[in-house]
mmCIF file of C-alpha atoms in Angstrom:
data_model
loop_
_atom_site.group_PDB
_atom_site.id
_atom_site.type_symbol
_atom_site.label_atom_id
_atom_site.label_comp_id
_atom_site.label_asym_id
_atom_site.label_seq_id
_atom_site.Cartn_x
_atom_site.Cartn_y
_atom_site.Cartn_z
ATOM 1 C CA UNK M 264 -29.383 12.198 3.693
ATOM 2 C CA UNK M 265 -28.179 12.207 -0.159
ATOM 3 C CA UNK M 266 -25.045 12.938 -1.760
ATOM 4 C CA UNK M 267 -23.778 12.809 -5.211
ATOM 5 C CA UNK M 268 -20.617 9.997 -3.821
ATOM 6 C CA UNK M 269 -21.218 8.504 -0.632
ATOM 7 C CA UNK M 270 -17.040 7.299 0.477
ATOM 8 C CA UNK M 271 -17.059 4.326 2.994
ATOM 9 C CA UNK M 272 -13.882 4.102 4.617
ATOM 10 C CA UNK M 273 -11.514 6.676 5.828
ATOM 11 C CA UNK M 274 -8.251 5.800 5.498
ATOM 12 C CA UNK M 275 -5.375 7.664 2.958
ATOM 13 C CA UNK M 276 -7.358 6.265 -0.288
ATOM 14 C CA UNK M 277 -11.381 7.650 0.767
ATOM 15 C CA UNK M 278 -9.974 11.022 1.843
ATOM 16 C CA UNK M 279 -7.819 11.275 -1.589
ATOM 17 C CA UNK M 280 -10.762 10.737 -3.105
ATOM 18 C CA UNK M 281 -13.530 13.427 -0.942
ATOM 19 C CA UNK M 282 -10.565 15.709 -1.878
ATOM 20 C CA UNK M 283 -9.809 15.070 -4.663
ATOM 21 C CA UNK M 284 -14.143 15.753 -5.180
ATOM 22 C CA UNK M 285 -14.312 18.321 -3.666
ATOM 23 C CA UNK M 286 -11.470 20.452 -6.060
ATOM 24 C CA UNK M 287 -13.998 19.292 -9.145
ATOM 25 C CA UNK M 288 -17.071 20.780 -7.344
ATOM 26 C CA UNK M 289 -18.307 17.130 -6.582
ATOM 27 C CA UNK M 290 -20.095 17.125 -3.212
ATOM 28 C CA UNK M 291 -19.637 13.795 -1.105
ATOM 29 C CA UNK M 292 -19.739 12.157 2.331
ATOM 30 C CA UNK M 293 -16.893 9.485 4.296
ATOM 31 C CA UNK M 294 -18.160 7.840 6.838
ATOM 32 C CA UNK M 295 -14.745 5.858 8.559
ATOM 33 C CA UNK M 296 -16.385 3.016 11.000
ATOM 34 C CA UNK M 297 -12.815 4.115 13.934
ATOM 35 C CA UNK M 298 -12.374 6.721 15.595
ATOM 36 C CA UNK M 299 -10.087 9.938 14.210
ATOM 37 C CA UNK M 300 -7.175 8.964 16.999
ATOM 38 C CA UNK M 301 -7.429 5.000 15.632
ATOM 39 C CA UNK M 302 -7.372 5.964 12.107
ATOM 40 C CA UNK M 303 -3.956 8.581 12.443
ATOM 41 C CA UNK M 304 -2.459 6.235 14.100
ATOM 42 C CA UNK M 305 -3.039 3.012 12.592
ATOM 43 C CA UNK M 306 0.915 2.054 10.675
ATOM 44 C CA UNK M 307 0.735 0.904 7.083
ATOM 45 C CA UNK M 308 3.218 2.301 4.414
ATOM 46 C CA UNK M 309 5.411 4.497 4.001
ATOM 47 C CA UNK M 310 6.564 4.576 0.480
ATOM 48 C CA UNK M 311 4.881 6.674 -2.218
ATOM 49 C CA UNK M 312 4.941 6.962 -5.641
ATOM 50 C CA UNK M 313 6.566 9.801 -7.347
ATOM 51 C CA UNK M 314 2.140 10.014 -8.952
ATOM 52 C CA UNK M 315 1.028 9.849 -5.640
ATOM 53 C CA UNK M 316 3.498 12.894 -4.587
ATOM 54 C CA UNK M 317 2.172 14.854 -6.880
ATOM 55 C CA UNK M 318 -1.305 13.890 -6.393
ATOM 56 C CA UNK M 319 -1.050 15.216 -3.166
ATOM 57 C CA UNK M 320 -0.061 18.395 -3.615
ATOM 58 C CA UNK M 321 -2.128 19.002 -6.091
ATOM 59 C CA UNK M 322 -4.584 18.312 -3.773
ATOM 60 C CA UNK M 323 -2.781 20.349 -1.411
ATOM 61 C CA UNK M 324 -1.464 17.882 1.127
ATOM 62 C CA UNK M 325 2.083 18.344 0.623
ATOM 63 C CA UNK M 326 3.028 21.005 2.418
ATOM 64 C CA UNK M 327 4.456 18.361 5.421
ATOM 65 C CA UNK M 328 5.199 16.093 3.152
ATOM 66 C CA UNK M 329 7.403 18.219 1.134
ATOM 67 C CA UNK M 330 8.850 19.269 4.781
ATOM 68 C CA UNK M 331 9.751 16.551 6.832
ATOM 69 C CA UNK M 332 9.839 13.461 4.091
ATOM 70 C CA UNK M 333 12.542 12.075 2.513
ATOM 71 C CA UNK M 334 13.295 11.883 -1.112
ATOM 72 C CA UNK M 335 14.966 8.524 -1.804
ATOM 73 C CA UNK M 336 16.727 8.312 -5.362
ATOM 74 C CA UNK M 337 17.094 4.237 -4.942
ATOM 75 C CA UNK M 338 17.195 0.915 -2.571
ATOM 76 C CA UNK M 339 20.029 -1.037 -1.898
ATOM 77 C CA UNK M 340 19.543 -5.178 -2.631
ATOM 78 C CA UNK M 341 22.174 -7.096 -0.801
ATOM 79 C CA UNK M 342 22.416 -11.169 -1.485
ATOM 80 C CA UNK M 343 25.401 -13.556 -0.796
ATOM 81 C CA UNK M 344 27.165 -10.690 1.122
ATOM 82 C CA UNK M 345 27.040 -7.852 -1.354
ATOM 83 C CA UNK M 346 24.735 -5.133 -2.074
ATOM 84 C CA UNK M 347 23.438 -3.315 -5.240
ATOM 85 C CA UNK M 348 22.303 -0.091 -5.620
ATOM 86 C CA UNK M 349 19.867 1.056 -8.018
ATOM 87 C CA UNK M 350 20.035 4.013 -8.934
ATOM 88 C CA UNK M 351 16.264 5.417 -9.763
ATOM 89 C CA UNK M 352 16.934 8.354 -11.413
ATOM 90 C CA UNK M 353 18.989 7.365 -13.926
ATOM 91 C CA UNK M 354 16.905 4.485 -14.880
ATOM 92 C CA UNK M 355 13.302 6.200 -14.934
ATOM 93 C CA UNK M 356 14.390 8.930 -16.612
ATOM 94 C CA UNK M 357 13.719 10.817 -13.423
ATOM 95 C CA UNK M 358 11.722 9.254 -11.242
ATOM 96 C CA UNK M 359 12.122 8.418 -7.242
ATOM 97 C CA UNK M 360 10.004 7.417 -3.969
ATOM 98 C CA UNK M 361 9.754 9.304 -0.756
ATOM 99 C CA UNK M 362 9.231 7.251 2.541
ATOM 100 C CA UNK M 363 6.770 9.370 3.898
ATOM 101 C CA UNK M 364 4.038 7.162 6.478
ATOM 102 C CA UNK M 365 0.355 6.720 6.022
ATOM 103 C CA UNK M 366 0.050 7.461 9.288
ATOM 104 C CA UNK M 367 0.730 11.617 8.236
ATOM 105 C CA UNK M 368 -0.907 11.493 4.607
ATOM 106 C CA UNK M 369 -3.677 10.924 6.773
ATOM 107 C CA UNK M 370 -3.830 13.350 9.395
ATOM 108 C CA UNK M 371 -2.676 15.842 6.460
ATOM 109 C CA UNK M 372 -5.952 14.844 4.350
ATOM 110 C CA UNK M 373 -8.134 14.426 7.448
ATOM 111 C CA UNK M 374 -7.088 18.145 8.477
ATOM 112 C CA UNK M 375 -8.461 19.433 5.310
ATOM 113 C CA UNK M 376 -10.988 17.476 4.932
ATOM 114 C CA UNK M 377 -12.285 19.086 8.279
ATOM 115 C CA UNK M 378 -10.913 22.336 7.398
ATOM 116 C CA UNK M 379 -13.243 22.963 4.124
ATOM 117 C CA UNK M 380 -14.142 19.395 2.773
ATOM 118 C CA UNK M 381 -17.933 17.389 3.055
ATOM 119 C CA UNK M 382 -18.631 15.763 6.142
ATOM 120 C CA UNK M 383 -16.398 13.026 7.165
ATOM 121 C CA UNK M 384 -17.963 10.851 10.370
ATOM 122 C CA UNK M 385 -15.430 8.772 12.092
ATOM 123 C CA UNK M 386 -17.406 6.095 14.297
ATOM 124 C CA UNK M 387 -19.562 5.613 11.201
ATOM 125 C CA UNK M 388 -20.294 1.804 11.082
ATOM 126 C CA UNK M 389 -21.755 0.957 7.589
ATOM 127 C CA UNK M 390 -23.633 -2.461 8.089
ATOM 128 C CA UNK M 391 -25.142 -2.378 4.240
ATOM 129 C CA UNK M 392 -25.484 -0.813 0.900
ATOM 130 C CA UNK M 393 -27.945 -1.579 -0.957
ATOM 131 C CA UNK M 394 -29.138 -1.203 -4.362
ATOM 132 C CA UNK M 395 -26.150 -0.914 -6.659
ATOM 133 C CA UNK M 396 -28.294 -1.128 -9.719
ATOM 134 C CA UNK M 397 -30.831 1.303 -8.389
ATOM 135 C CA UNK M 398 -30.832 5.474 -9.772
ATOM 136 C CA UNK M 399 -30.409 5.987 -5.557
ATOM 137 C CA UNK M 400 -27.954 3.516 -3.989
ATOM 138 C CA UNK M 401 -28.676 3.684 -0.123
ATOM 139 C CA UNK M 402 -25.703 2.749 2.442
ATOM 140 C CA UNK M 403 -27.338 2.151 5.929
ATOM 141 C CA UNK M 404 -25.221 3.179 8.835
ATOM 142 C CA UNK M 405 -24.367 3.854 13.062
ATOM 143 C CA UNK M 406 -23.920 7.082 14.004
ATOM 144 C CA UNK M 407 -24.035 8.555 17.806
ATOM 145 C CA UNK M 408 -25.396 5.641 18.880
ATOM 146 C CA UNK M 409 -28.237 5.974 15.562
ATOM 147 C CA UNK M 410 -29.311 4.270 12.850
ATOM 148 C CA UNK M 411 -29.125 6.562 10.177
ATOM 149 C CA UNK M 412 -29.770 6.210 5.727
ATOM 150 C CA UNK M 413 -26.963 8.317 3.382
ATOM 151 C CA UNK M 414 -28.677 7.625 -0.016
ATOM 152 C CA UNK M 415 -26.179 8.359 -3.288
ATOM 153 C CA UNK M 416 -25.774 9.402 -6.809
ATOM 154 C CA UNK M 417 -22.287 6.789 -6.360
ATOM 155 C CA UNK M 418 -20.472 4.804 -3.439
ATOM 156 C CA UNK M 419 -17.546 4.030 -3.579
ATOM 157 C CA UNK M 420 -15.922 1.556 -1.123
ATOM 158 C CA UNK M 421 -12.694 2.244 0.302
ATOM 159 C CA UNK M 422 -13.243 0.007 3.272
ATOM 160 C CA UNK M 423 -10.739 -2.945 2.801
ATOM 161 C CA UNK M 424 -11.297 -6.629 2.030
ATOM 162 C CA UNK M 425 -13.679 -7.495 5.128
ATOM 163 C CA UNK M 426 -15.346 -4.206 4.038
ATOM 164 C CA UNK M 427 -19.005 -4.152 2.884
ATOM 165 C CA UNK M 428 -18.746 -2.813 0.285
ATOM 166 C CA UNK M 429 -17.165 -5.628 -1.320
ATOM 167 C CA UNK M 430 -20.701 -8.113 -0.947
ATOM 168 C CA UNK M 431 -22.325 -4.964 -2.891
ATOM 169 C CA UNK M 432 -21.038 -6.909 -6.007
ATOM 170 C CA UNK M 433 -23.651 -9.965 -6.849
ATOM 171 C CA UNK M 434 -21.555 -13.532 -5.966
ATOM 172 C CA UNK M 435 -22.948 -13.887 -9.920
ATOM 173 C CA UNK M 436 -20.318 -11.299 -11.081
ATOM 174 C CA UNK M 437 -18.066 -10.779 -8.526
ATOM 175 C CA UNK M 438 -14.595 -12.865 -8.990
ATOM 176 C CA UNK M 439 -11.402 -13.254 -6.095
ATOM 177 C CA UNK M 440 -8.714 -14.583 -7.329
ATOM 178 C CA UNK M 441 -6.139 -14.737 -4.516
ATOM 179 C CA UNK M 442 -1.993 -16.394 -3.342
ATOM 180 C CA UNK M 443 -1.075 -16.836 0.266
ATOM 181 C CA UNK M 444 2.846 -17.014 0.790
ATOM 182 C CA UNK M 445 4.264 -19.202 4.105
ATOM 183 C CA UNK M 446 5.458 -16.645 5.647
ATOM 184 C CA UNK M 447 5.133 -13.306 6.943
ATOM 185 C CA UNK M 448 6.832 -10.797 8.748
ATOM 186 C CA UNK M 449 7.907 -9.010 11.703
ATOM 187 C CA UNK M 450 8.294 -5.527 12.169
ATOM 188 C CA UNK M 451 9.741 -3.481 14.463
ATOM 189 C CA UNK M 452 9.803 0.505 15.289
ATOM 190 C CA UNK M 453 12.542 2.180 16.539
ATOM 191 C CA UNK M 454 13.914 4.777 18.118
ATOM 192 C CA UNK M 455 17.936 4.710 16.622
ATOM 193 C CA UNK M 456 18.870 6.288 13.649
ATOM 194 C CA UNK M 457 18.601 4.344 9.961
ATOM 195 C CA UNK M 458 22.150 2.426 8.816
ATOM 196 C CA UNK M 459 21.997 3.569 5.426
ATOM 197 C CA UNK M 460 20.063 6.489 3.584
ATOM 198 C CA UNK M 461 17.775 4.389 1.750
ATOM 199 C CA UNK M 462 16.364 1.443 1.639
ATOM 200 C CA UNK M 463 17.507 -1.701 2.033
ATOM 201 C CA UNK M 464 16.773 -5.459 0.743
ATOM 202 C CA UNK M 465 17.688 -8.213 1.453
ATOM 203 C CA UNK M 466 18.001 -12.186 0.435
ATOM 204 C CA UNK M 467 19.327 -14.664 2.569
ATOM 205 C CA UNK M 468 19.341 -18.344 3.036
ATOM 206 C CA UNK M 469 18.475 -17.509 7.314
ATOM 207 C CA UNK M 470 15.341 -14.970 5.070
ATOM 208 C CA UNK M 471 14.638 -12.332 4.182
ATOM 209 C CA UNK M 472 15.158 -8.849 5.731
ATOM 210 C CA UNK M 473 13.873 -5.067 5.022
ATOM 211 C CA UNK M 474 15.991 -2.164 6.449
ATOM 212 C CA UNK M 475 14.042 0.744 6.093
ATOM 213 C CA UNK M 476 13.045 4.322 8.513
ATOM 214 C CA UNK M 477 10.395 6.921 9.147
ATOM 215 C CA UNK M 478 12.420 9.843 10.145
ATOM 216 C CA UNK M 479 15.985 10.451 10.231
ATOM 217 C CA UNK M 480 15.428 8.966 14.014
ATOM 218 C CA UNK M 481 13.031 5.928 13.646
ATOM 219 C CA UNK M 482 13.564 3.277 12.249
ATOM 220 C CA UNK M 483 11.254 0.706 10.342
ATOM 221 C CA UNK M 484 12.875 -3.068 10.062
ATOM 222 C CA UNK M 485 11.554 -6.419 8.884
ATOM 223 C CA UNK M 486 12.651 -10.065 9.016
ATOM 224 C CA UNK M 487 10.886 -12.779 7.290
ATOM 225 C CA UNK M 488 9.643 -15.176 9.928
ATOM 226 C CA UNK M 489 6.694 -18.723 9.915
ATOM 227 C CA UNK M 490 3.081 -17.870 9.376
ATOM 228 C CA UNK M 491 1.601 -17.557 13.079
ATOM 229 C CA UNK M 492 5.090 -16.283 15.032
ATOM 230 C CA UNK M 493 3.922 -14.678 17.527
ATOM 231 C CA UNK M 494 6.004 -11.384 18.596
ATOM 232 C CA UNK M 495 6.713 -12.749 22.074
ATOM 233 C CA UNK M 496 8.594 -15.636 20.861
ATOM 234 C CA UNK M 497 10.767 -12.665 19.451
ATOM 235 C CA UNK M 498 13.000 -10.285 22.757
ATOM 236 C CA UNK M 499 14.470 -8.005 20.783
ATOM 237 C CA UNK M 500 17.818 -8.494 21.096
ATOM 238 C CA UNK M 501 16.826 -11.855 18.716
ATOM 239 C CA UNK M 502 15.280 -9.008 16.360
ATOM 240 C CA UNK M 503 18.652 -7.227 16.455
ATOM 241 C CA UNK M 504 20.799 -10.150 15.989
ATOM 242 C CA UNK M 505 18.338 -11.626 12.983
ATOM 243 C CA UNK M 506 18.819 -8.578 11.140
ATOM 244 C CA UNK M 507 22.148 -8.645 11.419
ATOM 245 C CA UNK M 508 23.128 -11.958 10.528
ATOM 246 C CA UNK M 509 20.863 -11.217 7.392
ATOM 247 C CA UNK M 510 22.191 -7.951 6.053
ATOM 248 C CA UNK M 511 25.601 -8.162 6.695
ATOM 249 C CA UNK M 512 28.186 -7.826 4.087
ATOM 250 C CA UNK M 513 31.399 -10.082 3.409
ATOM 251 C CA UNK M 514 33.394 -6.996 2.420
ATOM 252 C CA UNK M 515 32.853 -5.866 6.089
ATOM 253 C CA UNK M 516 32.313 -7.999 8.689
ATOM 254 C CA UNK M 517 31.816 -5.779 11.364
ATOM 255 C CA UNK M 518 29.024 -4.261 9.373
ATOM 256 C CA UNK M 519 25.549 -3.720 12.028
ATOM 257 C CA UNK M 520 23.102 -2.061 12.674
ATOM 258 C CA UNK M 521 21.955 0.316 15.046
ATOM 259 C CA UNK M 522 20.273 -0.304 17.717
ATOM 260 C CA UNK M 523 17.791 1.713 19.555
ATOM 261 C CA UNK M 524 14.625 1.083 21.554
ATOM 262 C CA UNK M 525 11.894 -1.031 19.921
ATOM 263 C CA UNK M 526 8.675 0.904 20.271
ATOM 264 C CA UNK M 527 6.085 -1.366 18.222
ATOM 265 C CA UNK M 528 6.303 -4.734 17.178
ATOM 266 C CA UNK M 529 4.287 -7.236 14.797
ATOM 267 C CA UNK M 530 3.521 -9.693 12.650
ATOM 268 C CA UNK M 531 1.812 -8.954 8.802
ATOM 269 C CA UNK M 532 0.479 -12.142 7.441
ATOM 270 C CA UNK M 533 1.278 -12.093 3.237
ATOM 271 C CA UNK M 534 -1.714 -12.012 0.354
ATOM 272 C CA UNK M 535 -2.214 -11.265 -2.422
ATOM 273 C CA UNK M 536 -5.696 -10.692 -4.059
ATOM 274 C CA UNK M 537 -7.884 -9.380 -6.629
ATOM 275 C CA UNK M 538 -11.579 -8.828 -7.096
ATOM 276 C CA UNK M 539 -12.808 -8.051 -10.520
ATOM 277 C CA UNK M 540 -14.825 -6.398 -11.699
ATOM 278 C CA UNK M 541 -13.733 -3.231 -9.855
ATOM 279 C CA UNK M 542 -17.712 -1.672 -10.726
ATOM 280 C CA UNK M 543 -20.669 -2.665 -10.382
ATOM 281 C CA UNK M 544 -23.533 -0.922 -11.891
ATOM 282 C CA UNK M 545 -23.531 2.707 -9.064
ATOM 283 C CA UNK M 546 -20.503 1.504 -6.537
ATOM 284 C CA UNK M 547 -17.131 1.483 -7.350
ATOM 285 C CA UNK M 548 -13.801 -0.264 -4.830
ATOM 286 C CA UNK M 549 -11.152 1.040 -4.476
ATOM 287 C CA UNK M 550 -7.609 0.528 -3.029
ATOM 288 C CA UNK M 551 -7.527 -2.707 -0.248
ATOM 289 C CA UNK M 552 -11.436 -3.091 -0.606
ATOM 290 C CA UNK M 553 -10.728 -4.480 -4.459
ATOM 291 C CA UNK M 554 -7.273 -5.693 -3.974
ATOM 292 C CA UNK M 555 -4.592 -6.411 -1.796
ATOM 293 C CA UNK M 556 -0.343 -6.889 -2.824
ATOM 294 C CA UNK M 557 2.699 -8.065 0.442
ATOM 295 C CA UNK M 558 4.176 -5.552 1.182
ATOM 296 C CA UNK M 559 7.192 -6.592 -0.769
ATOM 297 C CA UNK M 560 7.077 -4.137 -3.596
ATOM 298 C CA UNK M 561 6.204 -0.954 -2.248
ATOM 299 C CA UNK M 562 2.732 -0.858 -4.299
ATOM 300 C CA UNK M 563 -0.267 -1.010 -1.717
ATOM 301 C CA UNK M 564 -1.063 2.950 -0.189
ATOM 302 C CA UNK M 565 -0.029 3.249 -4.522
ATOM 303 C CA UNK M 566 -2.343 1.365 -6.124
ATOM 304 C CA UNK M 567 -4.871 2.491 -3.973
ATOM 305 C CA UNK M 568 -4.332 6.484 -4.503
ATOM 306 C CA UNK M 569 -4.178 5.428 -8.136
ATOM 307 C CA UNK M 570 -7.552 4.310 -7.986
ATOM 308 C CA UNK M 571 -9.090 7.114 -6.860
ATOM 309 C CA UNK M 572 -6.889 10.212 -9.190
ATOM 310 C CA UNK M 573 -8.425 7.662 -12.212
ATOM 311 C CA UNK M 574 -11.510 7.851 -10.585
ATOM 312 C CA UNK M 575 -11.912 11.265 -9.701
ATOM 313 C CA UNK M 576 -11.049 11.917 -13.094
ATOM 314 C CA UNK M 577 -13.696 9.721 -14.556
ATOM 315 C CA UNK M 578 -16.305 11.467 -11.404
ATOM 316 C CA UNK M 579 -15.181 15.207 -12.935
ATOM 317 C CA UNK M 580 -15.654 14.316 -16.311
ATOM 318 C CA UNK M 581 -18.904 13.102 -15.936
ATOM 319 C CA UNK M 582 -20.226 16.317 -13.669
ATOM 320 C CA UNK M 583 -18.524 18.984 -16.695
ATOM 321 C CA UNK M 584 -19.647 16.976 -20.116
ATOM 322 C CA UNK M 585 -22.349 14.222 -19.022
ATOM 323 C CA UNK M 586 -20.921 11.163 -20.461
ATOM 324 C CA UNK M 587 -20.035 8.404 -18.001
ATOM 325 C CA UNK M 588 -17.234 7.045 -20.423
ATOM 326 C CA UNK M 589 -14.962 6.947 -17.683
ATOM 327 C CA UNK M 590 -16.539 5.411 -15.170
ATOM 328 C CA UNK M 591 -17.848 2.587 -17.069
ATOM 329 C CA UNK M 592 -14.237 2.228 -18.538
ATOM 330 C CA UNK M 593 -12.798 2.837 -14.694
ATOM 331 C CA UNK M 594 -12.663 -0.943 -13.823
ATOM 332 C CA UNK M 595 -10.560 -2.075 -16.787
ATOM 333 C CA UNK M 596 -7.989 0.771 -17.010
ATOM 334 C CA UNK M 597 -7.339 0.139 -13.153
ATOM 335 C CA UNK M 598 -6.996 -3.724 -13.410
ATOM 336 C CA UNK M 599 -5.151 -3.261 -16.198
ATOM 337 C CA UNK M 600 -1.934 -0.964 -13.668
ATOM 338 C CA UNK M 601 -3.750 -3.484 -10.341
ATOM 339 C CA UNK M 602 -2.392 -6.255 -11.980
ATOM 340 C CA UNK M 603 0.985 -5.298 -13.006
ATOM 341 C CA UNK M 604 1.620 -3.937 -9.454
ATOM 342 C CA UNK M 605 0.179 -7.415 -8.644
ATOM 343 C CA UNK M 606 3.293 -9.052 -10.582
ATOM 344 C CA UNK M 607 5.628 -6.860 -9.961
ATOM 345 C CA UNK M 608 4.685 -7.806 -5.918
ATOM 346 C CA UNK M 609 5.380 -11.522 -6.577
ATOM 347 C CA UNK M 610 7.900 -10.928 -8.246
ATOM 348 C CA UNK M 611 9.528 -9.304 -5.331
ATOM 349 C CA UNK M 612 8.265 -11.344 -2.461
ATOM 350 C CA UNK M 613 9.463 -15.084 -4.185
ATOM 351 C CA UNK M 614 13.070 -13.679 -5.267
ATOM 352 C CA UNK M 615 14.273 -12.261 -2.581
ATOM 353 C CA UNK M 616 12.087 -14.985 0.379
ATOM 354 C CA UNK M 617 13.562 -18.445 1.383
ATOM 355 C CA UNK M 618 10.388 -20.379 1.543
ATOM 356 C CA UNK M 619 11.194 -23.274 4.033
ATOM 357 C CA UNK M 620 9.881 -25.606 1.667
ATOM 358 C CA UNK M 621 12.164 -25.059 -0.858
ATOM 359 C CA UNK M 622 14.759 -27.179 -2.915
ATOM 360 C CA UNK M 623 18.525 -25.403 -3.061
ATOM 361 C CA UNK M 624 17.920 -25.528 -7.287
ATOM 362 C CA UNK M 625 14.821 -22.803 -6.072
ATOM 363 C CA UNK M 626 17.301 -20.950 -3.645
ATOM 364 C CA UNK M 627 19.646 -20.754 -6.852
ATOM 365 C CA UNK M 628 17.446 -19.880 -9.275
ATOM 366 C CA UNK M 629 16.979 -16.553 -6.895
ATOM 367 C CA UNK M 630 20.437 -15.957 -6.694
ATOM 368 C CA UNK M 631 20.470 -15.835 -10.871
ATOM 369 C CA UNK M 632 17.850 -13.542 -11.055
ATOM 370 C CA UNK M 633 19.419 -11.564 -8.408
ATOM 371 C CA UNK M 634 22.759 -11.688 -10.630
ATOM 372 C CA UNK M 635 21.124 -10.909 -12.910
ATOM 373 C CA UNK M 636 19.222 -7.238 -11.954
ATOM 374 C CA UNK M 637 22.781 -6.745 -10.230
ATOM 375 C CA UNK M 638 24.525 -7.102 -13.614
ATOM 376 C CA UNK M 639 22.171 -6.106 -16.744
ATOM 377 C CA UNK M 640 20.787 -2.398 -16.737
ATOM 378 C CA UNK M 641 18.021 -3.608 -18.361
ATOM 379 C CA UNK M 642 16.869 -5.933 -15.859
ATOM 380 C CA UNK M 643 17.791 -3.207 -13.180
ATOM 381 C CA UNK M 644 15.574 -0.595 -15.299
ATOM 382 C CA UNK M 645 12.584 -2.937 -15.291
ATOM 383 C CA UNK M 646 12.409 -3.110 -11.279
ATOM 384 C CA UNK M 647 13.257 0.772 -11.346
ATOM 385 C CA UNK M 648 10.448 1.873 -13.495
ATOM 386 C CA UNK M 649 7.812 -0.927 -11.176
ATOM 387 C CA UNK M 650 9.114 0.472 -7.775
ATOM 388 C CA UNK M 651 8.792 4.077 -8.594
ATOM 389 C CA UNK M 652 5.373 3.834 -10.563
ATOM 390 C CA UNK M 653 4.193 3.376 -13.559
ATOM 391 C CA UNK M 654 2.590 6.321 -15.444
ATOM 392 C CA UNK M 655 -1.298 6.078 -14.333
ATOM 393 C CA UNK M 656 -2.152 6.216 -18.006
ATOM 394 C CA UNK M 657 0.104 3.112 -18.395
#
């Protein structure tokens, strides 16, 4: 079997790329190692930038997002028992974000791909990508109990950090830059209405906390915990009590979260990683295959979407003109945005989390930075511009 673009990974980036290519009249095949049920239930990101929402709408995947997604015009920062709201539209010229879970994005894109797009094979485990420098690279995979091959004009790896595609870029040219953090997030899903209609990011000497949501009746909440934490060591009551303590307000000492049934509990390690280049020969990396960010800045899914939007435009340009100019520029174009997002995610993470080894001096620096954001429209605008997402051509 042969296709123009072989896409490895059926998550949001792979599926969005397939959809954008379909709209441009470019054929593709998507190979996803997991089954459809797993892919559609996999809990990941929940915040969509303006550019991601615009792309999903243009791709025909915006109907449920517009009906069920929750547009947010800001976030609230809490520190020292005080609250500061960051007004996104006022600080960015009208940009905002949406709460719409990755699971729902994937469901929408899967439905479109199966109804209108090219082949989407679930439970198709890719074992190798060969011939990155050849005219027709080869993907080896197992599907329905049989070993198969797919030849392509181009291969795009949307299969994550541990996927096969990263290793198709030879070690002699591949560089990976990484940072690990000395803490993780304990996250819960709870059948409880959100306490606030926007996200709350809280800094405290007890550690970081985040109050988010998935819907008007489902809350998504996180606590900073040490690496290696076992969720079983955190019974539900302890989680709720700690969330209340870290999110507390001096002006409202009786403030409490609305508690409900916890339906999911897990620990999320935090790290940063960038692999360069994002293209070698006829093989391209996108999303987590090329970069990972800590979730504090809500950049992961949005960076992946930006990658494939840039790549789809490059493929369309090549199909129309025969020029490889945009394909050749793909890695440099994306990496400028990637490193900006990495810096913002690092800034949010190190400003809001309390490292167990940090000194009182370090804590005061964090508080000073948060005071600066609270008191300076320029500092608040910098946060808002990065959080809502820089323009794709920036």
